[in-house]
Short mmCIF file of C-alpha atoms and ligand atoms in Angstrom, two decimals:
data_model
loop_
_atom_site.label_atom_id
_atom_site.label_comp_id
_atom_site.label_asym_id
_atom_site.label_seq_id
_atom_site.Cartn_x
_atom_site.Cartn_y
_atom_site.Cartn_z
CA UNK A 561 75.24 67.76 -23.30
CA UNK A 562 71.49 67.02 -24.57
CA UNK A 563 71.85 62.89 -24.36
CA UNK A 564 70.24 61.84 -21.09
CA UNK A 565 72.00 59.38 -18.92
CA UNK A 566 70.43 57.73 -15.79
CA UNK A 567 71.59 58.75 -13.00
CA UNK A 568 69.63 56.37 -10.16
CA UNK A 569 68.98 60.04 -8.36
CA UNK A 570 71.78 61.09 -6.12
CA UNK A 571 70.74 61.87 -3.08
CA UNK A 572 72.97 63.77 0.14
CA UNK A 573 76.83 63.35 -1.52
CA UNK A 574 75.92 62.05 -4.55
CA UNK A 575 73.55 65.48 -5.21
CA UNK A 576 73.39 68.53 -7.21
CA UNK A 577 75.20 70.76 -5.16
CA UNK A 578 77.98 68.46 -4.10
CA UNK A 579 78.65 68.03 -7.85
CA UNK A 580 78.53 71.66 -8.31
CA UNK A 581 81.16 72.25 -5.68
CA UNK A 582 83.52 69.52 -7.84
CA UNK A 583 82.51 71.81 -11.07
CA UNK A 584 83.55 74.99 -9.13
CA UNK A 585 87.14 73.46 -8.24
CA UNK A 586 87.93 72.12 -11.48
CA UNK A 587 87.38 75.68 -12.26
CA UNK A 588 89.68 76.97 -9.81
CA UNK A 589 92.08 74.85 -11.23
CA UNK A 590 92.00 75.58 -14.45
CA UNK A 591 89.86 73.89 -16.58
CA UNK A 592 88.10 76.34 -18.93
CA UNK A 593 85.56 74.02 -21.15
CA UNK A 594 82.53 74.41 -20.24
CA UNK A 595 81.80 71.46 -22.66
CA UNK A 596 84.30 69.28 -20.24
CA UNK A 597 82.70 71.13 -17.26
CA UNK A 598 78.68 70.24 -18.42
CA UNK A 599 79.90 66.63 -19.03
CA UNK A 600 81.64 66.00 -16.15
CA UNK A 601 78.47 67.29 -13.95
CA UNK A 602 76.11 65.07 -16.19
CA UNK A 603 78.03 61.72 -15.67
CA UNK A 604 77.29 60.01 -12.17
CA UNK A 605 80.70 58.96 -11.17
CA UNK A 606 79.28 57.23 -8.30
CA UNK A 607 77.84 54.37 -10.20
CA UNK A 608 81.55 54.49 -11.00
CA UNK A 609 82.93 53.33 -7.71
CA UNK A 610 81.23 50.90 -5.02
CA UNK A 611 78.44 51.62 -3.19
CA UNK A 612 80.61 51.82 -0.11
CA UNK A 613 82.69 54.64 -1.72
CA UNK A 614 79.43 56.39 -3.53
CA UNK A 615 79.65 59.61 -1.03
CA UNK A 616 82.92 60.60 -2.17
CA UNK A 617 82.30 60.21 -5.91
CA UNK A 618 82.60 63.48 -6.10
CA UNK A 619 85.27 64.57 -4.11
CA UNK A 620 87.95 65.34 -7.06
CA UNK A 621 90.45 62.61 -5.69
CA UNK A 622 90.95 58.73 -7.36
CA UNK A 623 89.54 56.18 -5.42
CA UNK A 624 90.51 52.40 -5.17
CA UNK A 625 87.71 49.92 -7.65
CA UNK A 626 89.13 46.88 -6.59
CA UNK A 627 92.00 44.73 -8.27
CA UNK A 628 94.46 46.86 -7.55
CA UNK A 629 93.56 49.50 -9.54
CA UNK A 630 91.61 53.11 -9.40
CA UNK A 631 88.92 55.36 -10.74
CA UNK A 632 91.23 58.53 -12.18
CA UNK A 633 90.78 61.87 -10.21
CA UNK A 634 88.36 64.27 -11.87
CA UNK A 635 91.05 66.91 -12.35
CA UNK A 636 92.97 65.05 -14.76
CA UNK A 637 89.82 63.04 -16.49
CA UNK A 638 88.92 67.00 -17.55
CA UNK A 639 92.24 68.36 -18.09
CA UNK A 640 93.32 64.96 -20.44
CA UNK A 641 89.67 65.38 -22.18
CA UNK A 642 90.18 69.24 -22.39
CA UNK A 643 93.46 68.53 -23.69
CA UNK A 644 92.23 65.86 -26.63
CA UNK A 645 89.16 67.90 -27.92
CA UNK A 646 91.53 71.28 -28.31
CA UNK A 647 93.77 69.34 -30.29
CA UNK A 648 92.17 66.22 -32.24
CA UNK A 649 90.41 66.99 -35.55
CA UNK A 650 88.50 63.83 -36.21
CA UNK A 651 85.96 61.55 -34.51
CA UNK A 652 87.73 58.14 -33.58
CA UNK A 653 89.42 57.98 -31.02
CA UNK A 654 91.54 54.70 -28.79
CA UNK A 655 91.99 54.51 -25.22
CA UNK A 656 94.09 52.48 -23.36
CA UNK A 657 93.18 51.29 -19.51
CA UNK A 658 89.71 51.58 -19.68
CA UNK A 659 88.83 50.92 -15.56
CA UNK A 660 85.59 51.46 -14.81
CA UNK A 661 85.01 53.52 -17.89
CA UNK A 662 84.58 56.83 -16.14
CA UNK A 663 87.41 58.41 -19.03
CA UNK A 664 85.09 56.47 -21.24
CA UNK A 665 82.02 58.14 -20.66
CA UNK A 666 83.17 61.25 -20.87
CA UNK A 667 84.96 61.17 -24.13
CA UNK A 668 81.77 59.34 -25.57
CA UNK A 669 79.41 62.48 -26.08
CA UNK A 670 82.55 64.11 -27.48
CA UNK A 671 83.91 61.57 -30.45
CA UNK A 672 81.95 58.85 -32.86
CA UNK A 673 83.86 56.18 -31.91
CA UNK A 674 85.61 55.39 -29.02
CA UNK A 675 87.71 51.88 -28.80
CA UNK A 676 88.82 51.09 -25.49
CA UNK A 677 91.45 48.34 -24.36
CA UNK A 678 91.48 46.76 -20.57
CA UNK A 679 94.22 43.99 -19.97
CA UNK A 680 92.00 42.91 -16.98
CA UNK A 681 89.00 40.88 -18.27
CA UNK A 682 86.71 40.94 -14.95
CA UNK A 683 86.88 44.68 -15.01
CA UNK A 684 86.40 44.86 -18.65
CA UNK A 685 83.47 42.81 -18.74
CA UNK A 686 81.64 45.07 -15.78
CA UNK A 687 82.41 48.23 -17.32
CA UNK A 688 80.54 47.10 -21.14
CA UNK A 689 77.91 46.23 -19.05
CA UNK A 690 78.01 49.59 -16.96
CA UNK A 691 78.06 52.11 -19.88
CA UNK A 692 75.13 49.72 -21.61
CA UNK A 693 72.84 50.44 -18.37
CA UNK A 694 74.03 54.01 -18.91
CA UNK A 695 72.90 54.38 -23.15
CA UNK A 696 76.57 54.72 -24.13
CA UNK A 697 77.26 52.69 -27.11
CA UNK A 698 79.84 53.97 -29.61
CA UNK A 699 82.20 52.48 -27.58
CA UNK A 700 84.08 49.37 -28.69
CA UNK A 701 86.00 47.04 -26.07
CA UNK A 702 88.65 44.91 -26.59
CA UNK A 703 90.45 42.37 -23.80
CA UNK A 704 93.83 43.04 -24.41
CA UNK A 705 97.65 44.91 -23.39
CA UNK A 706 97.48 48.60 -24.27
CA UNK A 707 101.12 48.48 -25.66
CA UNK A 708 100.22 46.93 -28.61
CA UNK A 709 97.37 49.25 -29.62
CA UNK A 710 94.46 48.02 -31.97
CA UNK A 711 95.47 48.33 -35.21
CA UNK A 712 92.42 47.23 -36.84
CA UNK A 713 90.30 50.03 -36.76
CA UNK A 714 93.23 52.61 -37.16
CA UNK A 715 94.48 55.21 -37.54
CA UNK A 716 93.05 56.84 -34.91
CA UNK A 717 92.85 60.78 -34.57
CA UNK A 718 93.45 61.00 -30.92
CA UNK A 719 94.99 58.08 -28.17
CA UNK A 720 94.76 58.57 -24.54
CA UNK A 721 96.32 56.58 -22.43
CA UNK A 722 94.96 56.21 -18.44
CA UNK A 723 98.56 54.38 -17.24
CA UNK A 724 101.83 55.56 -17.27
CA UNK A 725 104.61 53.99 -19.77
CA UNK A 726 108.23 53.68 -19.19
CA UNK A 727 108.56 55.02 -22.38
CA UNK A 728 106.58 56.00 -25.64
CA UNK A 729 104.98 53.01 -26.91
CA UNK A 730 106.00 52.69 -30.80
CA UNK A 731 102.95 51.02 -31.53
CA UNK A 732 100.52 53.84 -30.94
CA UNK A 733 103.02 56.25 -32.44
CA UNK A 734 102.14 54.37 -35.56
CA UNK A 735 98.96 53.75 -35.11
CA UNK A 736 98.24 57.90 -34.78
CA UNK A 737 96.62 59.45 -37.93
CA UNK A 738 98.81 62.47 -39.45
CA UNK A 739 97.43 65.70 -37.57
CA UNK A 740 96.02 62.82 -34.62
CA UNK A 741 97.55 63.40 -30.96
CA UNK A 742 98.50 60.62 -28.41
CA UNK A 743 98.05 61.67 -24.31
CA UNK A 744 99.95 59.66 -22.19
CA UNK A 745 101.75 59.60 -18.73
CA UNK A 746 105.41 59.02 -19.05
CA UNK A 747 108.20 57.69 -16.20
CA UNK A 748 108.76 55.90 -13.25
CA UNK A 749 105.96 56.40 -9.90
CA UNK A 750 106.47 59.58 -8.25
CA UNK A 751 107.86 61.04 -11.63
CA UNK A 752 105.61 60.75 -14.49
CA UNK A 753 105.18 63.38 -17.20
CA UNK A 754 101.71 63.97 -18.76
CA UNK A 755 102.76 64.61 -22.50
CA UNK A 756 101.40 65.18 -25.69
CA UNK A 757 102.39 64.14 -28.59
CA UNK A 758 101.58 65.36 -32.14
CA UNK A 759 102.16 63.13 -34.89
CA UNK A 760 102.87 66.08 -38.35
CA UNK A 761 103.56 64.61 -41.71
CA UNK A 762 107.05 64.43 -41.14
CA UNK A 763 107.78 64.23 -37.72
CA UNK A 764 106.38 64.00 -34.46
CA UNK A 765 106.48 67.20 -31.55
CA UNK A 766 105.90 66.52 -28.12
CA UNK A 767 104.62 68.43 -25.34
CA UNK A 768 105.05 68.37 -21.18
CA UNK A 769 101.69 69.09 -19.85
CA UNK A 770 102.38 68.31 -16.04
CA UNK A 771 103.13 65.86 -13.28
CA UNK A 772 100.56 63.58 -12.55
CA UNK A 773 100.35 60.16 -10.47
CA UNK A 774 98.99 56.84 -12.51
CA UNK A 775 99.13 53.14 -11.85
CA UNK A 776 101.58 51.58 -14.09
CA UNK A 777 100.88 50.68 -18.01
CA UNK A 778 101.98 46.79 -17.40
CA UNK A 779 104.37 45.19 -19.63
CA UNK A 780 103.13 41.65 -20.15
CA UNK A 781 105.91 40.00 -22.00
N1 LIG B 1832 90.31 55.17 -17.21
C1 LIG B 1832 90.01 54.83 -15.83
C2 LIG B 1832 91.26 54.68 -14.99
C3 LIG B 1832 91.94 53.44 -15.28
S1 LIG B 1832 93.27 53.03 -14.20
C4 LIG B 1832 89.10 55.90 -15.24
O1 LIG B 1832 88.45 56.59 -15.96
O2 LIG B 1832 88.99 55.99 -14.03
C5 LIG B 1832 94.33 52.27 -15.40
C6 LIG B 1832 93.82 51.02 -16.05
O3 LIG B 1832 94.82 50.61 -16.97
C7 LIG B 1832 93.62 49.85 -15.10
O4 LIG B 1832 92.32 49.36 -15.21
C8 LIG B 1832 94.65 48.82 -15.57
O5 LIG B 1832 94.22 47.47 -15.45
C9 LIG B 1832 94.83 49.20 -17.03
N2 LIG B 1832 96.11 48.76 -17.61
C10 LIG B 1832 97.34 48.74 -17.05
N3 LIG B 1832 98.25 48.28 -17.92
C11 LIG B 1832 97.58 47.98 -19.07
C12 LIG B 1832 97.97 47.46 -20.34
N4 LIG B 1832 99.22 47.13 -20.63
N5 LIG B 1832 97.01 47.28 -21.28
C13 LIG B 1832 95.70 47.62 -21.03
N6 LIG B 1832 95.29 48.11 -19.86
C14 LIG B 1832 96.20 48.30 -18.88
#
């Protein structure tokens, strides 16, 4: 990727070479774009995390940022981005449970427009001003519960979704452009379902793409 992002020089863990060795096992596991692969060794996930937790940024494991909640694993930040720029034909895209904006970054050199939804305001509010210190900003954030989507500035061409559902939420279904796809983890802890669903003209295919491990997408009402 040519756009330069800070990076508050790594030194020890937080260097060149320990980032390489996270490029080489997302390799080993799989992950084949090398435009996923470049952007995942330009972002500095460990202005991501606490400083406490900075030397294992880049170990390809989540990692607790307070409130409960978690920084995804690398693995499945690259394979859900791999996943969404193989199959979206278009340039805006949603996500829900933005974190710490890690997801966020990396889909931002990728799309136009990113919108982003947090239902926790504290971590919201950190992560704007985290991607601003970083020169990100085609991303849009909005306070509010995933579920519902943001149907103002649909439809979108591609949703990702960084919590697992209970089930497929309707909204962002309908909120998915014809030819758009929506990534999200589906079921109960211990057995969730990433899947991928393709919204045709007519009908709407869906896709298993693996188990993975999420915190919950949280039902307010
Ligand atoms: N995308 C982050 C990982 C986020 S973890 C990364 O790159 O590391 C999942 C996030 O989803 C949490 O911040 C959680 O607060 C948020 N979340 C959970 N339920 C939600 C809902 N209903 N609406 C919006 N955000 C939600």
């Amino acid at each position: 990727m040519s756009k330069q992002i800070p990076q508050n020089q790594g030194i020890g863990m937080t260097s060149d070479r320990t980032r390489d060795r996270l490029i080489k096992r997302l390799k080993e596991q799989g992950i084949r774009s090398n435009l996923v692969l470049d952007q995942i060794r330009n972002i500095p996930r460990h202005l991501f995390v606490d400083e406490a937790l900075a030397t294992r940024a880049y170990e390809d494991t989540a990692l607790p940022i307070g409130l409960g909640q978690t920084i995804s694993q690398p693995f499945i930040v690259a394979k859900m981005t791999e996943a969404l720029i193989n199959s979206v034909d278009g340039d805006r895209i949603l996500e829900v449970g933005t974190g710490c904006g890690y997801q966020t970054a990396i889909l931002s050199s990728f799309f136009k427009e990113i919108y982003t939804i947090e239902r926790i305001r504290s971590l919201l509010l950190k992560t704007k001003q985290r991607l601003r210190t970083m020169n990100i900003y085609n991303v849009h954030f909005r306070h509010g519960d995933g579920w519902e989507g943001w149907s103002k500035y649909g439809l979108y061409n591609g949703i990702i979704v960084a919590a697992a559902a209970s089930e497929l939420p309707s909204n962002l279904l309908e909120q998915l452009d014809i030819g758009g796809v929506l990534i999200i983890p589906i079921g109960a802890p211990g057995e969730q379902e990433l899947t991928l669903v393709k919204r045709n003209h007519d009908h709407y295919e869906s896709k298993n793409l693996g188990s993975v491990s999420f915190v919950p997408l949280v039902k307010e009402k």
